[in-house]
Each structure stands twice: as structure tokens, then as C-alpha cells.
Coordinates of C-alpha atoms (C1' of nucleotides) in Angstrom, one line a residue:
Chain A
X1 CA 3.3 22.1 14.5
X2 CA 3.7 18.5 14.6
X3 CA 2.0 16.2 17.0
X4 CA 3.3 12.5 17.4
X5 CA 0.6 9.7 18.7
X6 CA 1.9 6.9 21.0
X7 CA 0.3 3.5 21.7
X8 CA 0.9 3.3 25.3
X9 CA 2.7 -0.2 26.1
X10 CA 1.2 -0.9 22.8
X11 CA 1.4 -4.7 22.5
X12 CA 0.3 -5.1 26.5
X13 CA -1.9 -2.9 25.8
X14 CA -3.6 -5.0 22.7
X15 CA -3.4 -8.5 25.0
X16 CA -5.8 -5.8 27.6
X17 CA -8.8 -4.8 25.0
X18 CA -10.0 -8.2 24.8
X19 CA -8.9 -9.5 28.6
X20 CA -10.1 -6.5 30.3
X21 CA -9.7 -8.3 33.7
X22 CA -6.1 -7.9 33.3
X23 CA -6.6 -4.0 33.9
X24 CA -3.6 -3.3 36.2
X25 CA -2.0 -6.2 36.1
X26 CA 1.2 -6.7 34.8
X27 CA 1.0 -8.1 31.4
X28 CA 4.3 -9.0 29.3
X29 CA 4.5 -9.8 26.0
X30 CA 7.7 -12.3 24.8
X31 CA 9.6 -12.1 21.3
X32 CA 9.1 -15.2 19.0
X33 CA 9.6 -19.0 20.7
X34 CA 8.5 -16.9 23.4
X35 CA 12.7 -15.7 23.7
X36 CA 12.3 -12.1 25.6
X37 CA 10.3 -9.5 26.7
X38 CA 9.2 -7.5 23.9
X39 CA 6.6 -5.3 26.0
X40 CA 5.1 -4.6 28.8
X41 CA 2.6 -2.8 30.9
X42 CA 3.6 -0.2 33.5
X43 CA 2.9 -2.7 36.1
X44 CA 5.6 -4.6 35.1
X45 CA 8.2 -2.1 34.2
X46 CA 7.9 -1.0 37.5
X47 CA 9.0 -4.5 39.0
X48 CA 11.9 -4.0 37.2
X49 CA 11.6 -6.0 34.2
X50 CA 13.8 -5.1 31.6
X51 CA 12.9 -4.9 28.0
X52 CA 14.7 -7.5 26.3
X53 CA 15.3 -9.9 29.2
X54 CA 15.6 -13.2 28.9
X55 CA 11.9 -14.8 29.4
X56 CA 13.7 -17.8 31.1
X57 CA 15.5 -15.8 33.2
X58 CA 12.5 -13.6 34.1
X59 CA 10.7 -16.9 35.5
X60 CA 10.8 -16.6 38.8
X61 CA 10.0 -12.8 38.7
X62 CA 7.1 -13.6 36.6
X63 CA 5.9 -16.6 38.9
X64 CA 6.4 -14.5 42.0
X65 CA 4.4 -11.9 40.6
X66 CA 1.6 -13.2 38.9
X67 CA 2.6 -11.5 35.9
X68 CA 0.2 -12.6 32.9
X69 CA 3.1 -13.5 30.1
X70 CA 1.7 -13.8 25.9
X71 CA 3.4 -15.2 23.0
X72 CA 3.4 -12.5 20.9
X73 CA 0.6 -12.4 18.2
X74 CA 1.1 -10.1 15.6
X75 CA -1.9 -10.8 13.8
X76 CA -3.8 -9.0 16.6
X77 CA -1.8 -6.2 17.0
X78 CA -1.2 -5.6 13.5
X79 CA -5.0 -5.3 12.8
X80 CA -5.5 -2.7 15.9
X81 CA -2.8 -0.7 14.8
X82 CA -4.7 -0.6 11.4
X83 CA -7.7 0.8 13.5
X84 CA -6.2 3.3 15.3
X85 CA -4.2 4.6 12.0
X86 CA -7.4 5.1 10.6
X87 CA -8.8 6.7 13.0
X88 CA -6.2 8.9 13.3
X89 CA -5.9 9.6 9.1
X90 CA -9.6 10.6 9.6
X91 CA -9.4 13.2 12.1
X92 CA -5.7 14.9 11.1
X93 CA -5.2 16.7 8.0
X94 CA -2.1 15.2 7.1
X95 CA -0.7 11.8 8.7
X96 CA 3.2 9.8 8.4
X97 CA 2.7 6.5 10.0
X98 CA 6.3 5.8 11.4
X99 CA 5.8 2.8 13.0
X100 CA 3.4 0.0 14.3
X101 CA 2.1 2.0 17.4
X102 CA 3.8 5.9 16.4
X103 CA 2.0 8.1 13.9
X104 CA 3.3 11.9 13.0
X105 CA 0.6 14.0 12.8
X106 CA 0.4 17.2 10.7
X107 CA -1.9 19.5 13.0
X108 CA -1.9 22.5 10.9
X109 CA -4.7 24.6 10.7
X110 CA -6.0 23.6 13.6
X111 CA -6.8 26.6 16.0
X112 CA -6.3 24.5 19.1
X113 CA -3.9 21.6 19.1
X114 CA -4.4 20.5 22.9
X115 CA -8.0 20.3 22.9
X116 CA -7.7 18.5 19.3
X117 CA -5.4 16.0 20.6
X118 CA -7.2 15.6 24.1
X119 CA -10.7 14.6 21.8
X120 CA -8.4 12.7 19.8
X121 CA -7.0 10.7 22.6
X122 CA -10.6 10.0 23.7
X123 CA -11.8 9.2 20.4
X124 CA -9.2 6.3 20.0
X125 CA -9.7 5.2 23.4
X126 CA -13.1 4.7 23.3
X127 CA -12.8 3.1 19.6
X128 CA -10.3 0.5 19.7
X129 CA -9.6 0.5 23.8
X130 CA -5.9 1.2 23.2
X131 CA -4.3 4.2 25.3
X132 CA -2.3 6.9 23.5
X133 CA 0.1 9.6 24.4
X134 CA 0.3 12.9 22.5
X135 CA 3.1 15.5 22.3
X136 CA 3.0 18.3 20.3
X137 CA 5.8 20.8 19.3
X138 CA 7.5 22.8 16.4
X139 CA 9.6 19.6 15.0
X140 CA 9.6 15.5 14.8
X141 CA 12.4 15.6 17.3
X142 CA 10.8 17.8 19.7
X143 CA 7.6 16.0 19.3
X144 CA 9.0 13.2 20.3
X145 CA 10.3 14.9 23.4
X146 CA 6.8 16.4 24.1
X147 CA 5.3 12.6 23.9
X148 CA 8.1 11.4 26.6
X149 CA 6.9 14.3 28.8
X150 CA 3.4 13.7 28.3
X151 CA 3.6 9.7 28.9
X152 CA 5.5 10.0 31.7
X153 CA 4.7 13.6 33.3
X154 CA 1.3 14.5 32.8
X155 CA -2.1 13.2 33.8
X156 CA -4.0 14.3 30.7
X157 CA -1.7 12.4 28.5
X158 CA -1.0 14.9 25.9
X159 CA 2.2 17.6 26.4
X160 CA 1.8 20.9 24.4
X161 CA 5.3 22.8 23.8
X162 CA 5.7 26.0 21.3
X163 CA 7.7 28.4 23.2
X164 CA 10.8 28.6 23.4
X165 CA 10.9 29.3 26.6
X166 CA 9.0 26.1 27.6
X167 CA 11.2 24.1 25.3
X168 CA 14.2 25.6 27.2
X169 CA 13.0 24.4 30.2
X170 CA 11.8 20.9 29.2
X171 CA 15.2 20.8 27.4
X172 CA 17.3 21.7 30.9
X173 CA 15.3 18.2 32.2
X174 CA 15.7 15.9 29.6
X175 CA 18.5 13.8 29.9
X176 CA 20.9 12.9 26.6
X177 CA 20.2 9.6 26.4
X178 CA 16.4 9.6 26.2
X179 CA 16.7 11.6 22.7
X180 CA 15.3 10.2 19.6
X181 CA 18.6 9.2 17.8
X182 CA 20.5 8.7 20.9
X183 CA 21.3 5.6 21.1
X184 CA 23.6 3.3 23.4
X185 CA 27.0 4.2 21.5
X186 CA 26.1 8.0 21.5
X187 CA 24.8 7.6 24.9
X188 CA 28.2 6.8 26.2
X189 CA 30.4 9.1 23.7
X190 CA 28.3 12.3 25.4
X191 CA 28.3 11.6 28.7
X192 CA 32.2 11.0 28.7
X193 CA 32.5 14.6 27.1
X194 CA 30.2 16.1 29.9
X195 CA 26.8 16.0 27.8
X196 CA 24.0 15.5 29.8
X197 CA 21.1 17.3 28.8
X198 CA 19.3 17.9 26.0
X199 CA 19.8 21.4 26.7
X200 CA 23.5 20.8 27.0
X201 CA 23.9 19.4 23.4
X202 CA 21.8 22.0 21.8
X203 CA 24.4 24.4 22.8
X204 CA 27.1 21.9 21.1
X205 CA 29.4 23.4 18.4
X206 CA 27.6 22.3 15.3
X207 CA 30.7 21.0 13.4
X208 CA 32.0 19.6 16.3
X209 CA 28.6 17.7 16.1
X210 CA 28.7 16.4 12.3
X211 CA 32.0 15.9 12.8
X212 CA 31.6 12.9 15.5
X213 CA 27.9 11.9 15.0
X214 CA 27.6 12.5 11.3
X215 CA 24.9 14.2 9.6
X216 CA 22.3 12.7 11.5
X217 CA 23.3 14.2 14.9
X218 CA 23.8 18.0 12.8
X219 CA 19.9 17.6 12.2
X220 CA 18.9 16.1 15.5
X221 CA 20.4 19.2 17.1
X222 CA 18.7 21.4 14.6
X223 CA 15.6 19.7 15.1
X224 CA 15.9 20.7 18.8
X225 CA 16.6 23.9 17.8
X226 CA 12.7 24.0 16.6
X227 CA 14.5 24.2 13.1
X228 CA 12.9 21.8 11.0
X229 CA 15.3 19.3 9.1
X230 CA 12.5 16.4 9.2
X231 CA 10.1 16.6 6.8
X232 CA 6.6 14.2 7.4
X233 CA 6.4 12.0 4.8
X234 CA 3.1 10.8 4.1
X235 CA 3.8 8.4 1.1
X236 CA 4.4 5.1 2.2
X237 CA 8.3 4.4 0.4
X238 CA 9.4 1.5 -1.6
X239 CA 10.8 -0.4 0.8
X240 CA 14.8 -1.2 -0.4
X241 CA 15.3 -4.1 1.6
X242 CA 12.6 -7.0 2.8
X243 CA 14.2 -9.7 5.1
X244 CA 11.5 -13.2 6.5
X245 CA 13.8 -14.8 9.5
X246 CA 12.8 -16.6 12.5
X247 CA 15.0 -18.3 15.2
X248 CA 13.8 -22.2 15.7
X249 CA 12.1 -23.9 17.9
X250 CA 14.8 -26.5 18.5
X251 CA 18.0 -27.4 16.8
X252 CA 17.9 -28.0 13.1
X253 CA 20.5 -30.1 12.1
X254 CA 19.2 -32.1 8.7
X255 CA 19.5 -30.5 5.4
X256 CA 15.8 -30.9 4.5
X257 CA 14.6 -29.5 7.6
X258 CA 16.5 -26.4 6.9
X259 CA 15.1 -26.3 3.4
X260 CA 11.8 -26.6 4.7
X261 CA 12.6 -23.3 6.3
X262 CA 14.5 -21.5 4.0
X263 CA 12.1 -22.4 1.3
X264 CA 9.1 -21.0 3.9
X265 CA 11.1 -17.7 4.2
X266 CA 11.7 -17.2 0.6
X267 CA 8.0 -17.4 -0.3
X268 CA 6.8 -14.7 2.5
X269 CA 9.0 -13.0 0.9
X270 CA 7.8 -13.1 -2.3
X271 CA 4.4 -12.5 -0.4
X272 CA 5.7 -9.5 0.3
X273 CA 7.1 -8.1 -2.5
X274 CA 3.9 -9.0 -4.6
X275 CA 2.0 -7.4 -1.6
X276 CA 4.2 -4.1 -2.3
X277 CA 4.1 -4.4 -5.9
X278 CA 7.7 -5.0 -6.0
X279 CA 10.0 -7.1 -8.0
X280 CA 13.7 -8.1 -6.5
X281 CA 17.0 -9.6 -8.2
X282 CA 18.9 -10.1 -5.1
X283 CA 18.5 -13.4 -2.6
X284 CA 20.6 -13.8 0.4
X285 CA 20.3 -16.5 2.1
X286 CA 22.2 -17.0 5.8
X287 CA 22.2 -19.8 8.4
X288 CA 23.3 -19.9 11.7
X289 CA 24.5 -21.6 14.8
X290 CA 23.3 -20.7 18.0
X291 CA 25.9 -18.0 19.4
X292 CA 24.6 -18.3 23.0
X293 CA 26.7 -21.8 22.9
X294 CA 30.0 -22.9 22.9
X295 CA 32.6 -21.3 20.6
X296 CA 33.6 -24.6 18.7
X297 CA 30.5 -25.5 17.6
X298 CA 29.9 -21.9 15.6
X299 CA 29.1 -21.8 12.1
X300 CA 27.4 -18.5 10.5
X301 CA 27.7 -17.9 6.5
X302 CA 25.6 -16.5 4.2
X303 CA 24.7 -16.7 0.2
X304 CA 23.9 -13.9 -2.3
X305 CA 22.2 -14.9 -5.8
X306 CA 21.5 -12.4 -8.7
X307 CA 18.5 -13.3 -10.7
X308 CA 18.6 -12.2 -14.7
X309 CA 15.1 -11.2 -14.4
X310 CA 13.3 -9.4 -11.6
X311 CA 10.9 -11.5 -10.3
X312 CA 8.4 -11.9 -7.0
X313 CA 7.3 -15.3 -8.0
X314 CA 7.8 -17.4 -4.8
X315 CA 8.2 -20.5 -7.2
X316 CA 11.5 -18.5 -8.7
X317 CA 12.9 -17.0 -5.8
X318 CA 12.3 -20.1 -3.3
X319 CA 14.3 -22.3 -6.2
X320 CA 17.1 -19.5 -6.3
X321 CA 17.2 -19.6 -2.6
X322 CA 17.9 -23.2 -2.5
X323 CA 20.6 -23.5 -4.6
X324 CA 22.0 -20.6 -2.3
X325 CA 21.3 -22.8 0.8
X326 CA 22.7 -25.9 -1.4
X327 CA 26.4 -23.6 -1.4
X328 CA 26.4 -22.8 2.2
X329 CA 25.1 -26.0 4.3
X330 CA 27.7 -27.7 6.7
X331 CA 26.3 -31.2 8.0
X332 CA 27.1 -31.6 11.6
X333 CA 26.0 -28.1 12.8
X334 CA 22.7 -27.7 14.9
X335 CA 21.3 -24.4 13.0
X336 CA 19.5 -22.2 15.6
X337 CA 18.1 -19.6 12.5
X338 CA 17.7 -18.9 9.0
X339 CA 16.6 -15.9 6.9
X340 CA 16.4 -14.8 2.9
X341 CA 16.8 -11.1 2.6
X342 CA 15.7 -9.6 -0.9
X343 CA 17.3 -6.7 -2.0
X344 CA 17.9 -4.2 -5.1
X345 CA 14.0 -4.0 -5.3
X346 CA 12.1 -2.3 -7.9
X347 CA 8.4 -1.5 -8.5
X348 CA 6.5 -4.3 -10.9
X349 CA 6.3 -1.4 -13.6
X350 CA 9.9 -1.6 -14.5
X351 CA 10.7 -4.8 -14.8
X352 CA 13.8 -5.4 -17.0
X353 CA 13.5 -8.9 -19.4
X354 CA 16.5 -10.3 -20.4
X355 CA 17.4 -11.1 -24.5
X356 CA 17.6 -14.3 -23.8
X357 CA 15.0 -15.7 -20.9
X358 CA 12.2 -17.5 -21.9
X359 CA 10.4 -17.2 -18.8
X360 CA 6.5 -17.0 -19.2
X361 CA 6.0 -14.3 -16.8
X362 CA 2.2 -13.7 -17.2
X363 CA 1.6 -17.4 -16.5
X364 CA 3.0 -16.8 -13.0
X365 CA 1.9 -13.8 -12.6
X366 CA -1.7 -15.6 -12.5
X367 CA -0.6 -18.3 -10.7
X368 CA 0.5 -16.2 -7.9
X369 CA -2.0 -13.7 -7.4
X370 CA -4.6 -17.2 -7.8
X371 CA -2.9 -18.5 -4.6
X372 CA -2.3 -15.1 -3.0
X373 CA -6.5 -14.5 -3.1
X374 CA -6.9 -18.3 -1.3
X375 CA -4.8 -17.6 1.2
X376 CA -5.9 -13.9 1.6
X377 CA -9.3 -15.5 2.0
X378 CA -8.5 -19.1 3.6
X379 CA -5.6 -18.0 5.8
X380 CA -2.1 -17.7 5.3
X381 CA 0.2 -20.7 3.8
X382 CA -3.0 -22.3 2.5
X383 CA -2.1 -23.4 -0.4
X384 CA 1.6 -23.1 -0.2
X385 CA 5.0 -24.7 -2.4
X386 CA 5.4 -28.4 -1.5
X387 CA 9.4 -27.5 -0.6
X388 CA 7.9 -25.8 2.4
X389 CA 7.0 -28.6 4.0
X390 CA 4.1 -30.6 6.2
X391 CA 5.5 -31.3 9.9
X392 CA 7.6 -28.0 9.8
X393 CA 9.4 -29.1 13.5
X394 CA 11.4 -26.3 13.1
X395 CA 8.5 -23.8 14.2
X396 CA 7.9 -21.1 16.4
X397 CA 7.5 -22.0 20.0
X398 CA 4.4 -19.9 20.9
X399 CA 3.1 -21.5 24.1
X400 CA 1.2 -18.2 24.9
X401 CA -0.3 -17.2 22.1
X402 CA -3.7 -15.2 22.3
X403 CA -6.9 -15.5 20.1
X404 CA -6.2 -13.5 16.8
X405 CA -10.0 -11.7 18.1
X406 CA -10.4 -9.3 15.3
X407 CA -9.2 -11.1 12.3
X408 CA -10.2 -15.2 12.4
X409 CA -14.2 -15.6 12.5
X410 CA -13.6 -18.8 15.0
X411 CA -12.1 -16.7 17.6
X412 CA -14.2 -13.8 18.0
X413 CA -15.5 -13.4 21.4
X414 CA -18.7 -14.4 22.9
X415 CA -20.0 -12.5 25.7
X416 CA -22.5 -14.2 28.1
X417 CA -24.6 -11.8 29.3
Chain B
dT1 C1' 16.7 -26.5 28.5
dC2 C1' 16.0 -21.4 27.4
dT3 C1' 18.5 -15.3 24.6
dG4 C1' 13.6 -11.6 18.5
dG5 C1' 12.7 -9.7 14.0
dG6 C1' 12.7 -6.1 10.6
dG7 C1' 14.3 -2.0 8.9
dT8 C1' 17.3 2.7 7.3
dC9 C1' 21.2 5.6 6.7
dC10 C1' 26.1 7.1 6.7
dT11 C1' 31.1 6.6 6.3
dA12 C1' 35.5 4.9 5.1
dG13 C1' 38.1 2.4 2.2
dG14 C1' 39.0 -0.1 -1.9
dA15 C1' 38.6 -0.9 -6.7
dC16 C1' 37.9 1.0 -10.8
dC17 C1' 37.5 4.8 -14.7
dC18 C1' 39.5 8.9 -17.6
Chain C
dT1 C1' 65.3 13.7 -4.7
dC2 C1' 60.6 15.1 -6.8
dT3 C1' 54.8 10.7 -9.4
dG4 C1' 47.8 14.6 -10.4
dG5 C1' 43.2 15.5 -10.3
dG6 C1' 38.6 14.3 -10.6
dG7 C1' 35.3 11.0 -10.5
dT8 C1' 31.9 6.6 -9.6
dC9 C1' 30.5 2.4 -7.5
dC10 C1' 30.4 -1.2 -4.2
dT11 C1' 30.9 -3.2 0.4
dA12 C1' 31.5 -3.8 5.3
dG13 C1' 30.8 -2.0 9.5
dG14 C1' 28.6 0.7 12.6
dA15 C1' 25.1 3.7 14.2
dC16 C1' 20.3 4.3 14.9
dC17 C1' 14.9 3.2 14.9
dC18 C1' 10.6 0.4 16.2

DNA sequence: TCTGGGGTCCTAGGACCC
DNA sequence: TCTGGGGTCCTAGGACCC
């Protein structure tokens, strides 16, 4: 049996711990420059605020309503989700963390699941203040369904399912388009072919399946079928892929502002492959226009560069991202967003040197982890490359950001008693 | 005025090899 | 008249997830 832990609302629900006055209030929580709704409490999904609206379009809903609006402030939310992970790793025997607020937990040997999960759900409520739903059931895909049910269906917060017969019946009343791996395109595809259940696609022809939703839909239904195709995975994999992008604050136009940026993104990246113990040899760099504006004044393009050597020096990869930047920049474009996506990573172990490099690689190595430990210990960007900048315009608009209360000394709470 | 960021996997098609 | 069979690798595009 598998049992998959929820954050409820989880970022809303992070903004509550410290501002407990906002207990049923709605509370939503915007994307970066403050662009849409990321999350929000049931209060406000219940005066119909959509997720991913607009903010700016959401105003006068939000004014109306007295709805408490945050920046989002990933700082804080990152480090609760760390607490509630270990929490949970501490009390399960076997753990996959799948994503910032969703863990998979193995439950077996334990003799009784419900009341396990019921402590559990206590346990990290009364720890870190953050609400969870539980479902439990025979697969990842049918946990999933259990945590829907017990989120929205039941008052103890945690949904047990192992019959069949139960599943059957939960199945009959779950609708297509609420599966995990249903998404809006598949959504669409099954209801025009009569699909509407989850019972109803269970009971799909199986090639018919693979055939039109590839393999991925074969195991979903399998899944369902309490037939496990899903293994947990409790290693943490390499990730293959690491892209740093942001949208601006305003219109970049100027070449150095946009190097400011790009050169910014390259080096988290680099952060981030040292932080994984990773090495890349593949930079992409893209700009673009804002596409939310007229048609003629579009202009999206993109660079690849192959390094000889892997490398997650920041000093090396944010100089190979230049010269990709250097390729692609138009003047007369107001840029709306930049990214550097590193790809065709390795681990640090297996690093390749080329016959004829004569890069000092150790040297670096120093100098990177040196500035890495500042700004582990100082706060991020620190000590930072001179190419990213000192007025950064181009920055986040966060006009609602929240204290980061658990992980910067100056903005822990003081309570006045 | 204003519209997020970060991932994975699969498939088809094209280019190439013998 | 009549043009094989068996592979690999890469990329773009499309689907999904949080």
C-alpha cells in the first residue's frame, strides 16, 4: 500500500503559519512580478478565482473581497517543505518526495494505515502548522485518487481504499479529467469518445489505449487497475535538464541590461549544478519578446553552445552564455524574459578532459566552492561575477513579498506577550 | 500598465550507418 | 514493369506534472 501526503493549499497555507490572523481568510499567493495566481486558500477558490488568472485582472475581485494577496516567497516555502519531508522520512519506512508539497509514502508493514496516517497528519500539523491530506490505496495512481477524495470528501482528512469493491465505487464517481495524467488535451480526446469516468476508462480496450495516449495512458489504466506499473523511487535522480529564467520587471531593451540577466541566470545555474554535484556541456540561451503584445514587435530565438570540457564553474558557463547571447541579440526589441537551460549533465565523477585544454580545473574548483560557502553563509549572490551586475532594473517585481521567517535571523518573529 | 517557472517522457520523422 | 532489411541517433513537437 502506498499512501500519498498533500500540503493543503500549500503555499497559502505557508503565508498562514506565521499570520495566523489570516485563518479563514482568503489568502492568494501570485507567480513571480507578482503575474498570476499561483495558490490559494479554499476561501478563495470558492469566490471563483482561478488558478492562473491574471493578478491584474483579479483586482477588483481581490479589492472587493478583502482577499490578503503575497508575492510569492520561495525561500519560506522551500524551507517548510523541508520540515514536513522530514518529518514525514522519520515516521514512514520508506519515502519518494515527488514534489514541493507531495510525498509518496511506502506504508508497508504497518498494521494499521488509517490510524498511522491520521497521527501522522497530526503530527505535522502540530509541528510545522501546515495541513495535509492523506490517501492511501494499492498504487501511485489510485493514491492519488484516494488524496482527491480525502481533500475534498472527508472530514478526517485521510481516504483509505483497498477493496476493490470500494475502488469500484470511488472509480464510478471520479470524473476523467481529474486523473493524475489527465491533462487538458486528454481531457477533451475522452470526453468526445464518451469517457467520463474513471470507471469508464478502466474498462477501455488496452491497445486502443496505448495506441492513442501512448505508453503512459497503458500504465495509468493499469495503475487503476490496482496493478502496479509505478514503482516509488526513493533516490533523488540526476536531474537531465536544469533551466534559471524569470520574466522582467519592465522592458529590457539595452544589450547590457540583458547581459546583466543572462549572466545572473547562468551562474544559478552553475549554483545548481555544483549544488547537485553535476557537470554540464550544453548552454542555451533564449530571449524573448513579450507575446501578450502586438504581433510586429515579436522576436523569440534561442542559442545552444557545446563546451569541450564539462564544467559547473559559473565563471565558464556565464562567459559561454554570453557569446551565445552576443549571436542572438536584436537592438530595437523590448525583451520581456530570458533563460540559460543546461543540458547533457553528468555527475562531477566523470568528467571527460579534453587533449588539448589547458584549463586549471582544481583552481576553480576552489574558487567556486570558496564563494559558494560565503554565500551559503552570507546570503545568496553575495559575492557574485561582476557581469551580473549592480542596479539589476530588470528584477522581479515582488510588491508582496512576506518575511523569509524561518531562514534570515533579521526576520524571525517577535511575539509580545 | 499588467499574463510564472521548472521539469519529464514519448513519438514521429529525418539523417545517417552497414 | 519490378529497387531490402536492420539498425542508431538526434530533434522538434506535444503531452503531462508540480
Amino acid at each position: 500500500m502506498i499512501a500519498l501526503v498533500d500540503c493543503n493549499n500549500f503555499y497559502a497555507s505557508c503565508e498562514r503559519v506565521f499570520q495566523p490572523k489570516l485563518e479563514n481568510k482568503p489568502i492568494v499567493v501570485l507567480s513571480n512580478n507578482d503575474g498570476c495566481v499561483i495558490a490559494r486558500s479554499n476561501e478563495a477558490k470558492s469566490l471563483g478565482i482561478k488558478m492562473g488568472a491574471p493578478a491584474f485582472k483579479m483586482k477588483s475581485i481581490f479589492d472587493h473581497h478583502n482577499v490578503h494577496v503575497f508575492s510569492s516567497n520561495f525561500a519560506l516555502y522551500g524551507d517548510l517543505s523541508n520540515r514536513v519531508m522530514q518529518i514525514l522520512s522519520n515516521e514512514a519506512p520508506g519515502i519518494e518526495i515527488y514534489s514541493i508539497d507531495e510525498a509518496f509514502l511506502d506504508v508497508k508493514g504497518i498494521t494499521k494505515p488509517f490510524k498511522f496516517s491520521t497521527e501522522l497528519r497530526k503530527k505535522v500539523g502540530q509541528w510545522t502548522g501546515i495541513p495535509v491530506s492523506i490517501g492511501i490505496a494499492p498504487t501511485k495512481t489510485l493514491a492519488k485518487v484516494a488524496n482527491h477524495i480525502a481533500k475534498k470528501h472527508s472530514k478526517e482528512g485521510v481516504f483509505f481504499m483497498k477493496k476493490p469493491s470500494t475502488i469500484n465505487q470511488v472509480l464510478k464517481n471520479f470524473s476523467v479529467n481529474e486523473l493524475w495524467g489527465i491533462g487538458r488535451k486528454y481531457s477533451e480526446f475522452l470526453s468526445q469518445r464518451g469517457y467520463q469516468t474513471a470507471y469508464d476508462l478502466v474498462n477501455a480496450n488496452e491497445s486502443w489505449i496505448k495506441n492513442n495516449m501512448t505508453i503512459h495512458g497503458l500504465r495509468m489504466i493499469k495503475e487503476l487497475k490496482g496493478i502496479s506499473c509505478l514503482p516509488l523511487e526513493y533516490e533523488t535522480q540526476r536531474k537531465k535538464n536544469i533551466c534559471t529564467s524569470r520574466s522582467f520587471g519592465m522592458d529590457v531593451k539595452k544589450h547590457s541590461e540583458l547581459e546583466e540577466a543572462v549572466a545572473s541566470y547562468a551562474s544559478t545555474c552553475a549554483m545548481k549544478l555544483r549544488k547537485e554535484k553535476s557537470l554540464t556541456s550544453s548552454i542555451l540561451v533564449f530571449i524573448k519578446t513579450n507575446s501578450f503584445k502586438d504581433l510586429n514587435s515579436q522576436y523569440n530565438a534561442c542559442q545552444k553552445v557545446i563546451l569541450d570540457v564539462p564544467s559547473n564553474d559559473s565563471m565558464e558557463i556565464t562567459k559561454q552564455a554570453l557569446i551565445a547571447l552576443e549571436r542572438i541579440y536584436k537592438e530595437g526589441f523590448s525583451y520581456k524574459k530570458a533563460g540559460v537551460i543546461v543540458g547533457d549533465i553528468i555527475s562531477e565523477e566523470s568528467r571527460q578532459l579534453s587533449l588539448f585544454s589547458n584549463q586549471d580545473i582544481l583552481k576553480t574548483k576552489n574558487i567556486m566552492s570558496a564563494m559558494d560557502h560565503v554565500n551559503e553563509k552570507m546570503g545568496r549572490n553575495k559575492v557574485r561575477l561582476a557581469a551580473q551586475g549592480f542596479d539589476r532594473k530588470w528584477r522581479l517585481k515582488q510588491e508582496k513579498l512576506s518575511s523569509c521567517y524561518t531562514t534570515r535571523f533579521g526576520d524571525i518573529l517577535e511575539v509580545n506577550i
